[in-house]
């Protein structure tokens, strides 16, 4: 299902050079989370970051987007450029404008939606933040986006508590698409979903990628999903990338011992692809 990688001569959409992240403990001790990460992401491809829990996958995505929890300010070194512009050199309006180009689909569809807001307001919120359109136009746009992710108009007036896990994740995807991003960061998009709806969400992501020409940065530990969606794979271990390359090469002929362990301990790489093709 993976598509051919874009030509290497293209300038990358996202470039990460020497990215290191260090947290501080209560005693002031440095706790390295990432060390010297170098990655590029070409337009139109899907790059998967894989590894076990605690390997640094989500920290990498959040550092690349300058998106950390309130009050958390780790020491960051290195350079991240999006469409040729240094994200770490931007602030205020310039940073907000560039962030429209990249949006995040969170791991937990239960925790990522405000339970006090109706679905239409949740989907329209990025439009309000970026001051796009009038209020009435945003409401119309929200319903259009819900339709694009396969949800009926009646969903718009409901609260998140009235939706299933699969429906909530579709809402999260609709919200991420509201500002017409070029890059979607998918942080374990299936891990909180029942197996029965995982294939439906995969089909939706594939369809949206093709119709909108999206680029995906996929954070995942499920190698079946990676094998089905990803163009390239980077394997993380203890905050460092130990192996990277085309999906078929990394998963089919792993070189690093840690990658070999991941592949050998994973279930068959075929079932999730077959389910998604149904």
Coordinates of C-alpha atoms in Angstrom, one line a residue:
X1 CA 0.0 0.0 0.0
X2 CA 3.0 2.3 0.5
X3 CA 3.7 4.7 -2.3
X4 CA 7.1 5.4 -3.9
X5 CA 9.3 7.9 -2.1
X6 CA 9.4 11.4 -3.6
X7 CA 12.5 12.3 -5.5
X8 CA 15.5 13.0 -3.2
X9 CA 16.3 16.2 -5.2
X10 CA 13.2 17.9 -3.8
X11 CA 13.7 20.3 -0.8
X12 CA 12.3 18.6 2.3
X13 CA 9.1 19.7 3.8
X14 CA 10.5 19.1 7.3
X15 CA 14.2 18.9 8.2
X16 CA 15.6 18.0 11.7
X17 CA 19.3 18.5 12.3
X18 CA 21.1 17.5 15.5
X19 CA 18.0 17.7 17.7
X20 CA 18.6 17.0 21.3
X21 CA 16.2 17.4 24.3
X22 CA 17.1 17.3 27.9
X23 CA 14.6 17.5 30.8
X24 CA 15.5 18.7 34.3
X25 CA 14.6 16.7 37.4
X26 CA 13.4 18.4 40.6
X27 CA 17.0 18.3 41.8
X28 CA 18.3 20.0 38.7
X29 CA 19.8 16.9 37.2
X30 CA 19.8 16.7 33.4
X31 CA 17.7 13.8 31.9
X32 CA 18.5 13.3 28.2
X33 CA 15.4 12.4 26.2
X34 CA 16.8 12.8 22.6
X35 CA 20.3 12.8 21.3
X36 CA 21.4 14.2 18.0
X37 CA 18.4 13.3 15.8
X38 CA 18.8 13.9 12.1
X39 CA 15.7 13.4 9.8
X40 CA 14.1 14.7 6.6
X41 CA 10.6 14.4 5.5
X42 CA 9.7 14.9 1.8
X43 CA 6.4 16.2 0.6
X44 CA 3.9 13.4 0.0
X45 CA 5.6 10.7 1.9
X46 CA 4.8 8.9 5.2
X47 CA 7.7 8.6 7.6
X48 CA 7.1 6.3 10.5
X49 CA 9.0 6.7 13.8
X50 CA 8.9 3.4 15.6
X51 CA 10.2 2.0 18.9
X52 CA 8.9 0.8 22.3
X53 CA 7.4 3.0 24.9
X54 CA 9.9 5.5 26.3
X55 CA 12.2 5.4 23.2
X56 CA 11.5 9.1 22.5
X57 CA 9.1 8.9 19.6
X58 CA 6.5 11.4 21.0
X59 CA 9.2 13.6 22.5
X60 CA 10.7 13.9 19.0
X61 CA 7.3 14.9 17.5
X62 CA 6.6 17.4 20.2
X63 CA 10.1 18.9 20.1
X64 CA 9.9 19.2 16.3
X65 CA 6.6 21.2 16.7
X66 CA 7.6 23.1 19.7
X67 CA 4.6 21.6 21.5
X68 CA 5.1 20.7 25.1
X69 CA 2.8 20.6 28.1
X70 CA 2.3 23.9 30.0
X71 CA 5.2 24.5 32.4
X72 CA 7.4 21.9 30.7
X73 CA 10.4 23.7 29.1
X74 CA 13.2 21.2 28.4
X75 CA 16.6 22.3 27.0
X76 CA 16.5 21.9 23.2
X77 CA 19.5 22.0 20.9
X78 CA 19.6 21.6 17.1
X79 CA 17.6 23.0 14.2
X80 CA 14.1 22.2 12.8
X81 CA 13.0 23.7 9.6
X82 CA 9.5 23.6 8.1
X83 CA 9.2 24.7 4.4
X84 CA 12.7 26.1 4.8
X85 CA 12.0 28.3 7.8
X86 CA 13.6 27.7 11.2
X87 CA 10.9 26.9 13.7
X88 CA 13.1 27.7 16.7
X89 CA 13.8 31.2 15.4
X90 CA 10.2 32.1 15.0
X91 CA 7.7 33.5 17.6
X92 CA 4.3 35.1 17.9
X93 CA 2.4 35.6 14.7
X94 CA 5.1 34.2 12.4
X95 CA 5.2 30.9 14.4
X96 CA 1.4 30.7 14.5
X97 CA 1.2 31.2 10.8
X98 CA 3.7 28.5 10.0
X99 CA 2.0 26.1 12.5
X100 CA -1.0 26.1 10.2
X101 CA 1.0 24.0 7.9
X102 CA 1.4 21.2 10.4
X103 CA -1.3 19.7 12.7
X104 CA -1.3 16.9 15.3
X105 CA -3.7 14.0 15.6
X106 CA -3.5 12.9 19.2
X107 CA -3.1 9.4 20.6
X108 CA -6.1 9.4 22.9
X109 CA -9.4 10.6 21.3
X110 CA -11.0 10.5 24.8
X111 CA -8.6 13.0 26.4
X112 CA -7.9 15.3 23.4
X113 CA -11.5 16.6 23.0
X114 CA -12.9 19.1 25.4
X115 CA -15.9 17.4 27.1
X116 CA -17.6 20.8 27.6
X117 CA -17.7 21.7 23.9
X118 CA -20.0 20.4 21.1
X119 CA -18.4 18.6 18.2
X120 CA -19.0 21.5 15.7
X121 CA -17.2 23.9 18.1
X122 CA -14.3 21.5 18.6
X123 CA -13.7 21.1 14.8
X124 CA -14.1 24.9 14.2
X125 CA -11.8 25.9 17.1
X126 CA -8.6 26.0 14.9
X127 CA -10.3 28.3 12.5
X128 CA -11.1 30.7 15.4
X129 CA -7.6 30.5 16.8
X130 CA -6.1 31.4 13.4
X131 CA -8.9 33.9 12.7
X132 CA -10.1 32.3 9.6
X133 CA -13.6 33.2 8.3
X134 CA -16.6 34.5 10.2
X135 CA -18.4 32.5 12.9
X136 CA -21.2 31.4 10.5
X137 CA -18.6 30.3 7.9
X138 CA -16.7 28.3 10.5
X139 CA -19.9 26.4 11.5
X140 CA -20.5 25.5 7.8
X141 CA -16.8 24.5 7.4
X142 CA -17.0 22.3 10.5
X143 CA -19.9 20.3 9.1
X144 CA -18.1 19.9 5.7
X145 CA -15.1 18.6 7.6
X146 CA -17.2 16.1 9.5
X147 CA -18.7 14.9 6.3
X148 CA -15.2 14.4 4.8
X149 CA -14.2 12.1 7.7
X150 CA -17.4 10.1 7.3
X151 CA -19.5 11.6 10.1
X152 CA -23.2 12.7 9.8
X153 CA -24.3 16.2 10.3
X154 CA -26.2 15.1 13.5
X155 CA -22.9 14.5 15.2
X156 CA -22.2 18.3 15.1
X157 CA -24.4 19.1 18.1
X158 CA -23.3 16.3 20.3
X159 CA -20.8 16.3 23.0
X160 CA -17.7 13.9 22.9
X161 CA -19.2 11.7 25.7
X162 CA -22.0 10.7 23.2
X163 CA -19.5 9.4 20.6
X164 CA -17.6 6.1 20.2
X165 CA -13.9 5.9 20.2
X166 CA -13.7 5.6 16.5
X167 CA -16.1 8.6 16.0
X168 CA -14.0 10.7 18.4
X169 CA -10.8 9.9 16.5
X170 CA -12.5 11.0 13.3
X171 CA -13.4 14.2 15.0
X172 CA -9.8 14.7 16.0
X173 CA -8.8 14.2 12.3
X174 CA -11.4 16.6 11.1
X175 CA -10.1 19.2 13.6
X176 CA -6.6 18.7 12.4
X177 CA -7.7 19.3 8.8
X178 CA -9.6 22.5 9.5
X179 CA -6.7 24.8 8.6
X180 CA -5.7 22.9 5.5
X181 CA -2.3 21.6 6.8
X182 CA 0.3 20.1 4.5
X183 CA 1.7 17.8 7.3
X184 CA -0.2 15.7 9.7
X185 CA 1.6 14.2 12.8
X186 CA -0.2 11.0 13.7
X187 CA 0.7 10.1 17.3
X188 CA -0.3 6.5 17.8
X189 CA -3.6 7.1 16.0
X190 CA -4.9 3.6 16.5
X191 CA -3.6 2.6 20.0
X192 CA -6.7 3.7 21.9
X193 CA -9.2 2.2 19.4
X194 CA -10.9 -1.2 19.3
X195 CA -9.6 -3.6 16.7
X196 CA -13.0 -3.5 15.0
X197 CA -12.7 0.1 14.0
X198 CA -8.9 0.4 13.4
X199 CA -9.2 -0.7 9.7
X200 CA -11.9 2.0 9.2
X201 CA -9.6 4.8 10.5
X202 CA -6.7 3.4 8.3
X203 CA -8.9 3.6 5.2
X204 CA -9.9 7.1 6.1
X205 CA -6.3 8.2 6.5
X206 CA -5.3 6.7 3.2
X207 CA -8.2 8.3 1.4
X208 CA -7.5 11.7 2.9
X209 CA -3.8 11.5 2.1
X210 CA -4.6 10.8 -1.6
X211 CA -7.3 13.4 -1.9
X212 CA -5.5 16.2 -0.1
X213 CA -1.9 15.4 -1.0
X214 CA -0.9 15.2 2.6
X215 CA 2.4 14.3 4.2
X216 CA 2.4 12.1 7.3
X217 CA 4.8 11.8 10.2
X218 CA 3.5 8.6 11.9
X219 CA 4.5 7.8 15.5
X220 CA 3.7 4.1 16.1
X221 CA 4.7 0.9 17.8
X222 CA 2.4 -1.3 15.7
X223 CA 4.6 -2.5 12.9
X224 CA 1.5 -3.8 11.0
X225 CA 0.3 -0.2 10.7
X226 CA 3.8 1.0 9.8
X227 CA 4.2 -1.7 7.1
X228 CA 0.9 -0.7 5.5
X229 CA 1.1 3.1 5.6
X230 CA 4.8 4.1 5.8
X231 CA 7.1 5.0 2.9
X232 CA 10.2 5.2 5.2
X233 CA 10.9 4.0 8.7
X234 CA 13.2 5.4 11.5
X235 CA 13.8 3.2 14.5
X236 CA 14.3 4.8 17.9
X237 CA 16.1 3.3 20.9
X238 CA 16.9 5.3 24.0
X239 CA 16.4 8.6 22.4
X240 CA 18.5 7.9 19.3
X241 CA 17.8 6.7 15.8
X242 CA 19.5 3.4 15.3
X243 CA 18.3 2.5 11.8
X244 CA 16.3 4.1 9.0
X245 CA 15.4 3.5 5.4
X246 CA 12.6 2.4 3.1
X247 CA 9.9 0.4 4.9
X248 CA 10.5 -2.8 2.9
X249 CA 14.2 -2.7 3.7
X250 CA 14.0 -1.9 7.4
X251 CA 11.1 -4.3 8.2
X252 CA 12.1 -6.9 5.7
X253 CA 15.8 -7.0 6.3
X254 CA 16.6 -5.3 9.6
X255 CA 20.3 -4.7 10.3
X256 CA 20.4 -3.3 13.8
X257 CA 19.9 -5.8 16.7
X258 CA 17.2 -3.7 18.3
X259 CA 15.2 -3.5 15.0
X260 CA 15.6 -7.2 14.6
X261 CA 14.2 -7.7 18.0
X262 CA 11.2 -5.4 17.3
X263 CA 10.4 -7.2 14.0
X264 CA 10.8 -10.7 15.5
X265 CA 8.5 -9.9 18.4
X266 CA 5.8 -8.4 16.3
X267 CA 2.8 -10.4 15.1
X268 CA 2.4 -11.0 11.4
X269 CA 2.7 -7.8 9.3
X270 CA -0.2 -8.8 7.0
X271 CA -3.5 -8.9 9.0
X272 CA -3.9 -5.1 9.4
X273 CA -3.3 -4.5 5.7
X274 CA -5.8 -7.1 4.7
X275 CA -8.4 -5.7 7.1
X276 CA -7.8 -2.2 5.7
X277 CA -8.4 -3.4 2.2
X278 CA -11.8 -4.8 2.9

